[in-house]
GROMACS .gro file of C-alpha atoms in nm:
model
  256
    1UNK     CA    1  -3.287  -1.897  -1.177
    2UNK     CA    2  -3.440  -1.777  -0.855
    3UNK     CA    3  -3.465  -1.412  -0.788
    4UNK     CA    4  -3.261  -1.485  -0.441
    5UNK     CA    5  -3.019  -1.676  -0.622
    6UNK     CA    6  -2.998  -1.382  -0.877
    7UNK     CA    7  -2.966  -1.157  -0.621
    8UNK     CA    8  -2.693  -1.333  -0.413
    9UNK     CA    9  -2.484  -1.375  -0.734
   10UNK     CA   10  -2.506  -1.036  -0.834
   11UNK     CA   11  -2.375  -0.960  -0.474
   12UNK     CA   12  -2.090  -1.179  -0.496
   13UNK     CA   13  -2.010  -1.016  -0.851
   14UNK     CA   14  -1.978  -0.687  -0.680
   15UNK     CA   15  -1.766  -0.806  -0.399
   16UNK     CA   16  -1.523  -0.957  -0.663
   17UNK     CA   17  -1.514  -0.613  -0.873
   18UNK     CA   18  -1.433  -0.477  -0.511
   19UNK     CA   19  -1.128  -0.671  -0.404
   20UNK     CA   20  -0.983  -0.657  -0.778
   21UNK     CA   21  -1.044  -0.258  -0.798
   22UNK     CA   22  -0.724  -0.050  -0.831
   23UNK     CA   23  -0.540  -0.326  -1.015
   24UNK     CA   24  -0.519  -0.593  -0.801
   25UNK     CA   25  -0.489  -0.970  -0.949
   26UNK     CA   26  -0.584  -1.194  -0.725
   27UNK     CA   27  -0.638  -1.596  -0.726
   28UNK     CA   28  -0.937  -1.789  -0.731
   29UNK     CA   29  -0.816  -1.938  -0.396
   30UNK     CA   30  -0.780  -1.607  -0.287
   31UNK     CA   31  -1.121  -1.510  -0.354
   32UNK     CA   32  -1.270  -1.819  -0.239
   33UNK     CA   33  -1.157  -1.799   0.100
   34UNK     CA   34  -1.242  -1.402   0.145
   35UNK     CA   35  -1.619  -1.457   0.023
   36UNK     CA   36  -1.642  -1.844   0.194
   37UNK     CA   37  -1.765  -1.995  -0.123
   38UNK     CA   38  -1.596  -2.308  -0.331
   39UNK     CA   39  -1.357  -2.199  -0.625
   40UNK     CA   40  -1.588  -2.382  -0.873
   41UNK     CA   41  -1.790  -2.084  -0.718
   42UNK     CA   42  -1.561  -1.819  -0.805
   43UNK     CA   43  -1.444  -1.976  -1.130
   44UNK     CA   44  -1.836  -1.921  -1.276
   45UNK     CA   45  -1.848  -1.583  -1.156
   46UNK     CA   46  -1.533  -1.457  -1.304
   47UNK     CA   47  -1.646  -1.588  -1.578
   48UNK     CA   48  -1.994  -1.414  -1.607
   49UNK     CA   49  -1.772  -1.118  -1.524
   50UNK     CA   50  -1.525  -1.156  -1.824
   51UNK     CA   51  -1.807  -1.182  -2.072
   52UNK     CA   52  -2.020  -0.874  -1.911
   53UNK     CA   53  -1.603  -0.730  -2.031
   54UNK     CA   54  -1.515  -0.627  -1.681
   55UNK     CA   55  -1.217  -0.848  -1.533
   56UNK     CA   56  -0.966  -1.065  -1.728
   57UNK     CA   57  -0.916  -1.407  -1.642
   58UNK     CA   58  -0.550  -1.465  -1.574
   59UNK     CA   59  -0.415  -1.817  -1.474
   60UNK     CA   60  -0.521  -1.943  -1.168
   61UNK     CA   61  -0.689  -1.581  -1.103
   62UNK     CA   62  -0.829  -1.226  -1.243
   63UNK     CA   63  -0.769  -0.887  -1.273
   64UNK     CA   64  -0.990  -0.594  -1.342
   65UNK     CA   65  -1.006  -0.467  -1.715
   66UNK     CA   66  -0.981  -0.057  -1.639
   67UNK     CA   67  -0.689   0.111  -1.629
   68UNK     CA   68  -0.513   0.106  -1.273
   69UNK     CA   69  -0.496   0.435  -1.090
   70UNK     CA   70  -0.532   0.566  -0.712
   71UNK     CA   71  -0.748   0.850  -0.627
   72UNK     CA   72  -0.695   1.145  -0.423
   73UNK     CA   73  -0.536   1.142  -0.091
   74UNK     CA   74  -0.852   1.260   0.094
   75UNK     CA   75  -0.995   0.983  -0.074
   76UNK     CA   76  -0.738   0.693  -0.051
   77UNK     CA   77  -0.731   0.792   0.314
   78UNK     CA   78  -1.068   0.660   0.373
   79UNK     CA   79  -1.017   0.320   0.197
   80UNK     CA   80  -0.933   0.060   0.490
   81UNK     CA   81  -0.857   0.313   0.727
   82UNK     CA   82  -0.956   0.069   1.025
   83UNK     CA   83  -0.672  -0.125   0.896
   84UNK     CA   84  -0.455   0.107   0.827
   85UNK     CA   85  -0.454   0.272   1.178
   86UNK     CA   86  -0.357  -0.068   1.377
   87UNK     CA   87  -0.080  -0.141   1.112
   88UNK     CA   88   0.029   0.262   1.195
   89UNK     CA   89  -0.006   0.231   1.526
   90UNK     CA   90   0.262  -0.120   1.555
   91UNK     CA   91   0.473   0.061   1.316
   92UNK     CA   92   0.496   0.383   1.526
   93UNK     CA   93   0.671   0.133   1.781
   94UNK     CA   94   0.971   0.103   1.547
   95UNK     CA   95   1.062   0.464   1.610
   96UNK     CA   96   1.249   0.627   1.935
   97UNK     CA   97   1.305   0.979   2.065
   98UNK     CA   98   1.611   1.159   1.831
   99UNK     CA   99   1.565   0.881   1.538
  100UNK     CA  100   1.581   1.015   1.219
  101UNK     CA  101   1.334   0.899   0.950
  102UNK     CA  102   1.211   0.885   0.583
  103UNK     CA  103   0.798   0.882   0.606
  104UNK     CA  104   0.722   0.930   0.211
  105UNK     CA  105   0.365   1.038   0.082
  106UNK     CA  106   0.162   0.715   0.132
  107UNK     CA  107  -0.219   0.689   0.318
  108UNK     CA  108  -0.034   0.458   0.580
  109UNK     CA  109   0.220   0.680   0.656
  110UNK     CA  110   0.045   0.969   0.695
  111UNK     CA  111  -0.102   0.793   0.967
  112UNK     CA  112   0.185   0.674   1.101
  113UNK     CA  113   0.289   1.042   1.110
  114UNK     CA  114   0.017   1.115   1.357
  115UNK     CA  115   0.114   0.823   1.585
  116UNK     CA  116   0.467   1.009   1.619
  117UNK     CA  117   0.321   1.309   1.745
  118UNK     CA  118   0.427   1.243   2.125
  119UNK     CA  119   0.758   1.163   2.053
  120UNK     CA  120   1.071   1.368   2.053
  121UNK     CA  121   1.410   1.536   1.858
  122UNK     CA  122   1.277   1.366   1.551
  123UNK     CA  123   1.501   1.435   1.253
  124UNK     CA  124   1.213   1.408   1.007
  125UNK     CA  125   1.277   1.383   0.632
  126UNK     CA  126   0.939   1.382   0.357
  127UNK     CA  127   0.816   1.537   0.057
  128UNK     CA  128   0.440   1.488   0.236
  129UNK     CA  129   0.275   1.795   0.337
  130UNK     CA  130   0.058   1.646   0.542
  131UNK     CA  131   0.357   1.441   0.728
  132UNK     CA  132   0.533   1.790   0.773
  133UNK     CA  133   0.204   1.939   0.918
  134UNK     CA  134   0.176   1.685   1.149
  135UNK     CA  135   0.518   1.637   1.288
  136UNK     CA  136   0.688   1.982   1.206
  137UNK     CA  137   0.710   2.231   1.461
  138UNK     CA  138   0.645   2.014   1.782
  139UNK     CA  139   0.886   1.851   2.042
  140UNK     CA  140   1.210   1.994   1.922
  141UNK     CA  141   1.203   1.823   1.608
  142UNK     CA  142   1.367   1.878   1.298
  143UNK     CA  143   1.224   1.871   0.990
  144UNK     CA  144   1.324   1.849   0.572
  145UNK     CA  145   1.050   1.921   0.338
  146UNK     CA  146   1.152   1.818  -0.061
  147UNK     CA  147   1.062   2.090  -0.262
  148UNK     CA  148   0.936   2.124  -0.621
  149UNK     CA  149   0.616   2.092  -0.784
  150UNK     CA  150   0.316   1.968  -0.614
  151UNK     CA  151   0.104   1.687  -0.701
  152UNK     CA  152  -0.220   1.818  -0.527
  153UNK     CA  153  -0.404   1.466  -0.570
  154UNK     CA  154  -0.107   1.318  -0.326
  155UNK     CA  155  -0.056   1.693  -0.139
  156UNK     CA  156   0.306   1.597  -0.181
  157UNK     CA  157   0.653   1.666  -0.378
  158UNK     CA  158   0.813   1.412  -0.586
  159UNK     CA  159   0.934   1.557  -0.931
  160UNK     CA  160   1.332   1.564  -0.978
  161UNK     CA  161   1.356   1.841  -0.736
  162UNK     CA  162   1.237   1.655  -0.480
  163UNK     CA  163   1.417   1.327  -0.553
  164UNK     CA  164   1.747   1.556  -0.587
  165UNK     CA  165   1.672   1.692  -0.215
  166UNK     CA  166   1.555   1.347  -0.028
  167UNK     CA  167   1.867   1.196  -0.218
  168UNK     CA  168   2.116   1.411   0.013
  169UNK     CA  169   1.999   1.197   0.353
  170UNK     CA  170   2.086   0.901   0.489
  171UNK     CA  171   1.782   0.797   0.750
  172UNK     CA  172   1.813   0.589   1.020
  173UNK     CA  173   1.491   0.455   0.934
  174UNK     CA  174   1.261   0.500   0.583
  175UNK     CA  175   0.904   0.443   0.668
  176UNK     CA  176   0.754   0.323   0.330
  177UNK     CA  177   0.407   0.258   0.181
  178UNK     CA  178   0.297   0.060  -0.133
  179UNK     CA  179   0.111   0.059  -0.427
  180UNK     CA  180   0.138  -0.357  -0.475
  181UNK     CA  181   0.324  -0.652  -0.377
  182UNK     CA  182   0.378  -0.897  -0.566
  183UNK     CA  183   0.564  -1.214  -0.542
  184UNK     CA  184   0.666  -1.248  -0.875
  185UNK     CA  185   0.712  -0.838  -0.946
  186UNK     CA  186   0.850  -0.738  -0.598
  187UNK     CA  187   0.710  -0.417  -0.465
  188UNK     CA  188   0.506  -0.134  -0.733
  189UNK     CA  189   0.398   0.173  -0.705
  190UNK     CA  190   0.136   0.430  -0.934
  191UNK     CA  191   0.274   0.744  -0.954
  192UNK     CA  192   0.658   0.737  -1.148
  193UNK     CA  193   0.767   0.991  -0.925
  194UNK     CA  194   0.655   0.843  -0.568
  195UNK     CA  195   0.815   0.521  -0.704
  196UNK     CA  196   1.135   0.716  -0.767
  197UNK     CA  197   1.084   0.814  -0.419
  198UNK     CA  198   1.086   0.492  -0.282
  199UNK     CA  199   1.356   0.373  -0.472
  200UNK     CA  200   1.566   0.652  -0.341
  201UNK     CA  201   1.488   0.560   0.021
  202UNK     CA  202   1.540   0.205  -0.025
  203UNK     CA  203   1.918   0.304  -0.163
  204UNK     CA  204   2.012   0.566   0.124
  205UNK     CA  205   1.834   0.440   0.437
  206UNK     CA  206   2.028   0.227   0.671
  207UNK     CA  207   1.654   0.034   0.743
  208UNK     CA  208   1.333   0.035   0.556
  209UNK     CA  209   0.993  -0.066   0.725
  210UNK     CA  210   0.723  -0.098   0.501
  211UNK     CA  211   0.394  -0.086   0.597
  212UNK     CA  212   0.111  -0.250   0.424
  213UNK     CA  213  -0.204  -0.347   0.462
  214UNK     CA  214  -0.357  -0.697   0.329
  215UNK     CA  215  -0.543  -0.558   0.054
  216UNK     CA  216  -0.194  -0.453  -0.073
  217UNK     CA  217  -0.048  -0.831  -0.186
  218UNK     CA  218  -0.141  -0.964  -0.474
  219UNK     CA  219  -0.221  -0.639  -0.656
  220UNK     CA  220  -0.029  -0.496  -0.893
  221UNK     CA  221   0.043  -0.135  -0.978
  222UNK     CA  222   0.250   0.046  -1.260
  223UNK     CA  223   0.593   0.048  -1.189
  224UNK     CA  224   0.838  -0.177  -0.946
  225UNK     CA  225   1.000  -0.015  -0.702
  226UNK     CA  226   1.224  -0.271  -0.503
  227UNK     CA  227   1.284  -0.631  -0.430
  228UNK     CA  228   1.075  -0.799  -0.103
  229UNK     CA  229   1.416  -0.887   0.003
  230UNK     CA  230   1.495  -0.523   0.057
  231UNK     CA  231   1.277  -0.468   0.340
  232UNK     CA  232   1.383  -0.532   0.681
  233UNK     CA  233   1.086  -0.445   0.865
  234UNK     CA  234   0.719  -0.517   0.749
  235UNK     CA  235   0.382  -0.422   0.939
  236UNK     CA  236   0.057  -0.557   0.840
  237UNK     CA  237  -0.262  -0.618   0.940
  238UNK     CA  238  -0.314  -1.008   0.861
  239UNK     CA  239  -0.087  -1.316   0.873
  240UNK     CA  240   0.094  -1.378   0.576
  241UNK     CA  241  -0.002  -1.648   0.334
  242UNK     CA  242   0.236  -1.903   0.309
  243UNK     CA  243   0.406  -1.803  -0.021
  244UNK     CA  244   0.481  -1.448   0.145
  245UNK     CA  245   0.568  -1.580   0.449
  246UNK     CA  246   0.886  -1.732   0.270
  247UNK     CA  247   0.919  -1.451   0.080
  248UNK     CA  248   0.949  -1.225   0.363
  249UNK     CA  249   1.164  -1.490   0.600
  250UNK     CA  250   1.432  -1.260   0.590
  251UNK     CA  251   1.218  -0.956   0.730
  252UNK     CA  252   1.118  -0.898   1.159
  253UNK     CA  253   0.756  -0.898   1.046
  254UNK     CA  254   0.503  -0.774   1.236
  255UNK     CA  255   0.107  -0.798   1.244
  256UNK     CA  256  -0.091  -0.543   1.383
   0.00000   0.00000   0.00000
């Protein structure tokens, strides 16, 4: 084999390992089309892949072999942050002067957060410290902070304390992030208690807009948190494939 060749394949390897990291399974198809190469293409590499013990071959698709976990919010907040910010910035749209809100702990909320600095009387409920730094204390808002113990990797609250406090409100509107979508497992999360969270919000909001960023379907995380059917709003960053476009038909969907 050619050292170009060698070199181009060992690229491509990488680029696979990339798009499957934090426990994403995703299909040959899939891959295919991101990278612009033939799925015979992708079928040989995932296969180099498996037996090198990295990725498991799944029907149709892969998955990575490491255990799935996020990282620290300073971190996660760096990881398709260009993204992120135009998904923020359409989902800031969804909120008026004197709403009142849900924004839980996610990286795209916390953006979001900073989009809603200009507007006013917001009745803002969280258990994000960075959310309450951002939008406490300005423009006559309002703001609830859950309580509890603090998970220092996510700089927020979400222990049974927390879930007890949030569960008192009934938003307006919960802005949402994910850990996964799936279409066969709904909507997952990493961390029990931020997926306790969400399923709180989802139960006592009157609306829930998630936002969600491309990378986010197709992977899978620990632990389901709600149906796609119980989102009414969702803000991403690409156009839907087809099988999520019907699963989302009954959502106002919105790319950035």
């Amino acid at each position: 084999m050619m050292e170009g060749t060698i070199e181009k394949r060992s690229q491509r390897q990488s680029e696979i390992m990339a798009r499957l990291r934090g426990g994403r399974t995703l299909s040959v198809t899939a891959l295919a089309t991101d990278l612009a190469v033939s799925d015979e293409t992708i079928r040989r590499e995932l296969r180099a892949l498996e037996d090198h013990g990295v990725i498991i071959r799944e029907h149709g698709g892969a998955r990575m072999t490491t255990p799935v976990h996020e990282g620290p919010l300073h971190q996660r907040m760096e990881e398709n942050a260009d993204a992120k910010i135009r998904v923020a910035r359409a989902a800031a749209e969804f909120v008026q002067d004197g709403a009142i809100v849900f924004i839980d702990s996610g990286t795209t909320s916390c953006f979001i957060a900073r989009h809603l600095a200009d507007r006013r009387s917001l009745t803002v409920i969280t258990n994000s410290l960075r959310v309450a730094s951002d939008l406490g204390g300005i423009n006559n808002n309002r703001l609830f902070l859950a309580g509890g113990q603090m998970d220092y990797d996510y700089r927020a609250f979400s222990d049974h304390v927390a879930q007890d406090y949030v569960r008192g409100f009934t938003p307006h509107l919960a802005i949402l992030s994910v850990g996964g979508i799936s279409l066969e497992r709904g909507l997952m999360d990493f961390h029990p208690g931020e997926a306790a969270m969400s399923r709180i919000a989802y139960a006592t909001s009157k609306q829930v807009l998630l936002a969600a960023d491309a990378s986010k379907f197709g992977r899978y995380a620990l632990i389901q948190t709600a149906a796609l059917s119980d989102v009414g709003i969702l803000v991403t960053d690409k156009p839907l494939e087809e099988d999520y476009a019907r699963a989302f038909a009954h959502a106002e969907v919105v790319i950035a």
